[in-house]
PDB file of C-alpha atoms in Angstrom:
ATOM      1  CA  ARG A   1      81.303 -54.499-319.878  1.00  0.00           C
ATOM      2  CA  GLN A   2      78.321 -56.696-320.783  1.00  0.00           C
ATOM      3  CA  VAL A   3      77.654 -57.314-317.105  1.00  0.00           C
ATOM      4  CA  ASP A   4      77.638 -53.556-316.453  1.00  0.00           C
ATOM      5  CA  GLU A   5      75.151 -53.034-319.274  1.00  0.00           C
ATOM      6  CA  LEU A   6      72.933 -55.827-317.947  1.00  0.00           C
ATOM      7  CA  VAL A   7      72.979 -54.358-314.439  1.00  0.00           C
ATOM      8  CA  MET A   8      72.058 -50.928-315.831  1.00  0.00           C
ATOM      9  CA  GLN A   9      69.092 -52.486-317.651  1.00  0.00           C
ATOM     10  CA  LEU A  10      67.865 -54.254-314.523  1.00  0.00           C
ATOM     11  CA  GLN A  11      68.087 -51.282-312.175  1.00  0.00           C
ATOM     12  CA  PRO A  12      64.915 -49.343-311.409  1.00  0.00           C
ATOM     13  CA  HIS A  13      64.193 -46.266-313.487  1.00  0.00           C
ATOM     14  CA  PRO A  14      65.221 -43.065-311.643  1.00  0.00           C
ATOM     15  CA  ARG A  15      61.558 -41.916-311.589  1.00  0.00           C
ATOM     16  CA  ALA A  16      60.506 -45.177-309.910  1.00  0.00           C
ATOM     17  CA  GLU A  17      63.297 -44.774-307.375  1.00  0.00           C
ATOM     18  CA  ALA A  18      62.336 -41.145-306.674  1.00  0.00           C
ATOM     19  CA  HIS A  19      58.668 -42.141-306.266  1.00  0.00           C
ATOM     20  CA  ARG A  20      59.481 -44.863-303.743  1.00  0.00           C
ATOM     21  CA  ASN A  21      61.786 -42.488-301.861  1.00  0.00           C
ATOM     22  CA  ALA A  22      58.989 -39.899-301.675  1.00  0.00           C
ATOM     23  CA  VAL A  23      56.533 -42.492-300.336  1.00  0.00           C
ATOM     24  CA  PHE A  24      59.091 -43.664-297.764  1.00  0.00           C
ATOM     25  CA  ARG A  25      59.691 -40.065-296.602  1.00  0.00           C
ATOM     26  CA  HIS A  26      55.949 -39.422-296.333  1.00  0.00           C
ATOM     27  CA  VAL A  27      55.262 -42.530-294.246  1.00  0.00           C
ATOM     28  CA  SER A  28      58.374 -41.923-292.129  1.00  0.00           C
ATOM     29  CA  LYS A  29      57.129 -38.410-291.321  1.00  0.00           C
ATOM     30  CA  LEU A  30      53.731 -39.805-290.314  1.00  0.00           C
ATOM     31  CA  ILE A  31      55.413 -42.358-288.057  1.00  0.00           C
ATOM     32  CA  ALA A  32      57.626 -39.670-286.484  1.00  0.00           C
ATOM     33  CA  HIS A  33      54.562 -37.473-285.922  1.00  0.00           C
ATOM     34  CA  VAL A  34      52.445 -40.110-284.189  1.00  0.00           C
ATOM     35  CA  THR A  35      55.323 -41.482-282.107  1.00  0.00           C
ATOM     36  CA  LYS A  36      56.199 -37.973-280.929  1.00  0.00           C
ATOM     37  CA  GLU A  37      52.610 -37.565-279.710  1.00  0.00           C
ATOM     38  CA  GLU A  38      52.644 -40.921-277.924  1.00  0.00           C
ATOM     39  CA  GLU A  39      56.141 -41.025-276.478  1.00  0.00           C
ATOM     40  CA  LYS A  40      59.300 -39.009-276.321  1.00  0.00           C
ATOM     41  CA  ASP A  41      61.626 -41.787-277.489  1.00  0.00           C
ATOM     42  CA  GLU A  42      63.411 -41.723-280.814  1.00  0.00           C
ATOM     43  CA  VAL A  43      61.953 -43.728-283.679  1.00  0.00           C
ATOM     44  CA  LEU A  44      64.166 -45.395-286.274  1.00  0.00           C
ATOM     45  CA  THR A  45      62.534 -46.164-289.620  1.00  0.00           C
ATOM     46  CA  PHE A  46      64.182 -48.414-292.207  1.00  0.00           C
ATOM     47  CA  ARG A  47      63.409 -49.897-295.600  1.00  0.00           C
ATOM     48  CA  PHE A  48      63.980 -53.608-296.047  1.00  0.00           C
ATOM     49  CA  GLY A  49      63.416 -56.223-298.709  1.00  0.00           C
ATOM     50  CA  SER A  50      63.711 -55.523-302.415  1.00  0.00           C
ATOM     51  CA  VAL A  51      63.652 -51.696-302.302  1.00  0.00           C
ATOM     52  CA  PRO A  52      67.027 -50.993-300.652  1.00  0.00           C
ATOM     53  CA  LEU A  53      68.520 -53.753-302.811  1.00  0.00           C
ATOM     54  CA  LYS A  54      66.971 -52.101-305.891  1.00  0.00           C
ATOM     55  CA  THR A  55      65.611 -55.454-307.040  1.00  0.00           C
ATOM     56  CA  TYR A  56      61.904 -54.600-306.886  1.00  0.00           C
ATOM     57  CA  LEU A  57      59.484 -55.076-309.745  1.00  0.00           C
ATOM     58  CA  PRO A  58      57.580 -52.102-311.208  1.00  0.00           C
ATOM     59  CA  HIS A  59      54.467 -52.888-309.156  1.00  0.00           C
ATOM     60  CA  GLY A  60      56.344 -54.196-306.115  1.00  0.00           C
ATOM     61  CA  ASP A  61      55.631 -53.092-302.571  1.00  0.00           C
ATOM     62  CA  LEU A  62      57.688 -50.974-300.188  1.00  0.00           C
ATOM     63  CA  ASP A  63      58.530 -52.738-296.940  1.00  0.00           C
ATOM     64  CA  LEU A  64      59.506 -50.597-293.990  1.00  0.00           C
ATOM     65  CA  THR A  65      59.878 -51.113-290.294  1.00  0.00           C
ATOM     66  CA  ALA A  66      60.047 -48.734-287.349  1.00  0.00           C
ATOM     67  CA  PHE A  67      61.815 -49.381-284.059  1.00  0.00           C
ATOM     68  CA  THR A  68      60.705 -47.706-280.842  1.00  0.00           C
ATOM     69  CA  SER A  69      60.585 -48.653-277.191  1.00  0.00           C
ATOM     70  CA  ASN A  70      56.929 -49.775-277.461  1.00  0.00           C
ATOM     71  CA  ASP A  71      54.103 -50.218-279.978  1.00  0.00           C
ATOM     72  CA  ARG A  72      51.408 -47.981-278.454  1.00  0.00           C
ATOM     73  CA  TRP A  73      51.673 -45.608-281.441  1.00  0.00           C
ATOM     74  CA  LEU A  74      50.588 -48.161-284.055  1.00  0.00           C
ATOM     75  CA  GLN A  75      46.861 -47.551-283.564  1.00  0.00           C
ATOM     76  CA  LYS A  76      47.434 -43.811-283.947  1.00  0.00           C
ATOM     77  CA  LEU A  77      49.363 -44.429-287.170  1.00  0.00           C
ATOM     78  CA  LYS A  78      46.486 -46.494-288.522  1.00  0.00           C
ATOM     79  CA  GLU A  79      44.024 -43.743-287.580  1.00  0.00           C
ATOM     80  CA  LYS A  80      46.237 -41.080-289.232  1.00  0.00           C
ATOM     81  CA  LEU A  81      46.459 -43.132-292.427  1.00  0.00           C
ATOM     82  CA  ASP A  82      42.681 -43.678-292.361  1.00  0.00           C
ATOM     83  CA  SER A  83      42.239 -39.920-291.984  1.00  0.00           C
ATOM     84  CA  GLU A  84      44.522 -39.255-294.956  1.00  0.00           C
ATOM     85  CA  ALA A  85      42.621 -41.840-297.000  1.00  0.00           C
ATOM     86  CA  LYS A  86      39.389 -39.879-296.423  1.00  0.00           C
ATOM     87  CA  SER A  87      40.930 -36.432-296.902  1.00  0.00           C
ATOM     88  CA  GLU A  88      40.813 -34.651-300.231  1.00  0.00           C
ATOM     89  CA  SER A  89      43.591 -32.290-299.138  1.00  0.00           C
ATOM     90  CA  SER A  90      46.170 -34.941-298.196  1.00  0.00           C
ATOM     91  CA  THR A  91      49.583 -34.601-299.837  1.00  0.00           C
ATOM     92  CA  ALA A  92      49.498 -38.310-300.725  1.00  0.00           C
ATOM     93  CA  VAL A  93      46.777 -40.664-301.938  1.00  0.00           C
ATOM     94  CA  VAL A  94      46.249 -43.275-299.222  1.00  0.00           C
ATOM     95  CA  ALA A  95      44.008 -46.332-299.645  1.00  0.00           C
ATOM     96  CA  GLY A  96      43.369 -49.808-298.271  1.00  0.00           C
ATOM     97  CA  VAL A  97      44.423 -49.164-294.675  1.00  0.00           C
ATOM     98  CA  HIS A  98      44.216 -52.242-292.461  1.00  0.00           C
ATOM     99  CA  SER A  99      46.156 -53.911-289.682  1.00  0.00           C
ATOM    100  CA  VAL A 100      47.079 -57.329-288.419  1.00  0.00           C
ATOM    101  CA  PRO A 101      45.841 -57.975-285.819  1.00  0.00           C
ATOM    102  CA  HIS A 102      42.792 -55.777-286.272  1.00  0.00           C
ATOM    103  CA  ASP A 103      43.045 -54.536-282.664  1.00  0.00           C
ATOM    104  CA  LEU A 104      46.478 -52.924-282.371  1.00  0.00           C
ATOM    105  CA  ASN A 105      45.829 -51.914-278.768  1.00  0.00           C
ATOM    106  CA  ARG A 106      45.939 -55.469-277.489  1.00  0.00           C
ATOM    107  CA  PRO A 107      49.138 -56.231-275.580  1.00  0.00           C
ATOM    108  CA  ALA A 108      52.026 -57.502-277.648  1.00  0.00           C
ATOM    109  CA  SER A 109      53.312 -61.016-277.226  1.00  0.00           C
ATOM    110  CA  ALA A 110      56.302 -62.855-278.609  1.00  0.00           C
ATOM    111  CA  ASP A 111      54.194 -64.721-281.174  1.00  0.00           C
ATOM    112  CA  VAL A 112      52.394 -61.657-282.628  1.00  0.00           C
ATOM    113  CA  VAL A 113      53.946 -59.204-285.048  1.00  0.00           C
ATOM    114  CA  LYS A 114      51.801 -56.100-285.441  1.00  0.00           C
ATOM    115  CA  VAL A 115      51.544 -54.742-288.988  1.00  0.00           C
ATOM    116  CA  VAL A 116      49.838 -51.724-290.536  1.00  0.00           C
ATOM    117  CA  LYS A 117      49.349 -52.100-294.294  1.00  0.00           C
ATOM    118  CA  CYS A 118      48.153 -49.594-296.857  1.00  0.00           C
ATOM    119  CA  GLN A 119      48.738 -48.140-300.282  1.00  0.00           C
ATOM    120  CA  VAL A 120      50.375 -44.709-300.605  1.00  0.00           C
ATOM    121  CA  ASP A 121      50.453 -43.088-304.024  1.00  0.00           C
ATOM    122  CA  GLY A 122      49.918 -46.475-305.642  1.00  0.00           C
ATOM    123  CA  ILE A 123      52.615 -48.307-303.701  1.00  0.00           C
ATOM    124  CA  ALA A 124      51.594 -50.929-301.139  1.00  0.00           C
TER     125      ALA A 124
END
């Protein structure tokens, strides 16, 4: 019984969980939108790290990954996020958009993992 009480105390607050789920859905929709424009293949988007394990800290980030047949859509995702960051009518507050490497159009190689990073509604 004490263990159950401890686990309940350590779990994220339902509002924090709902907020992270909303951010994940928003970014997943953006990814689906830009991949649909670029290619006709299906995109699979997943959370990983502390969020699906519900072990994140209050100001922790949200790690997600998307699997497709290629990475040509990444630059378009970055541009879409940049556009949302500048828009006053966006449904989410987007800030701090950047990528590694800076040029996402350069051909992929086995030693380079392409990443787009940003903050959406206060979650990095």
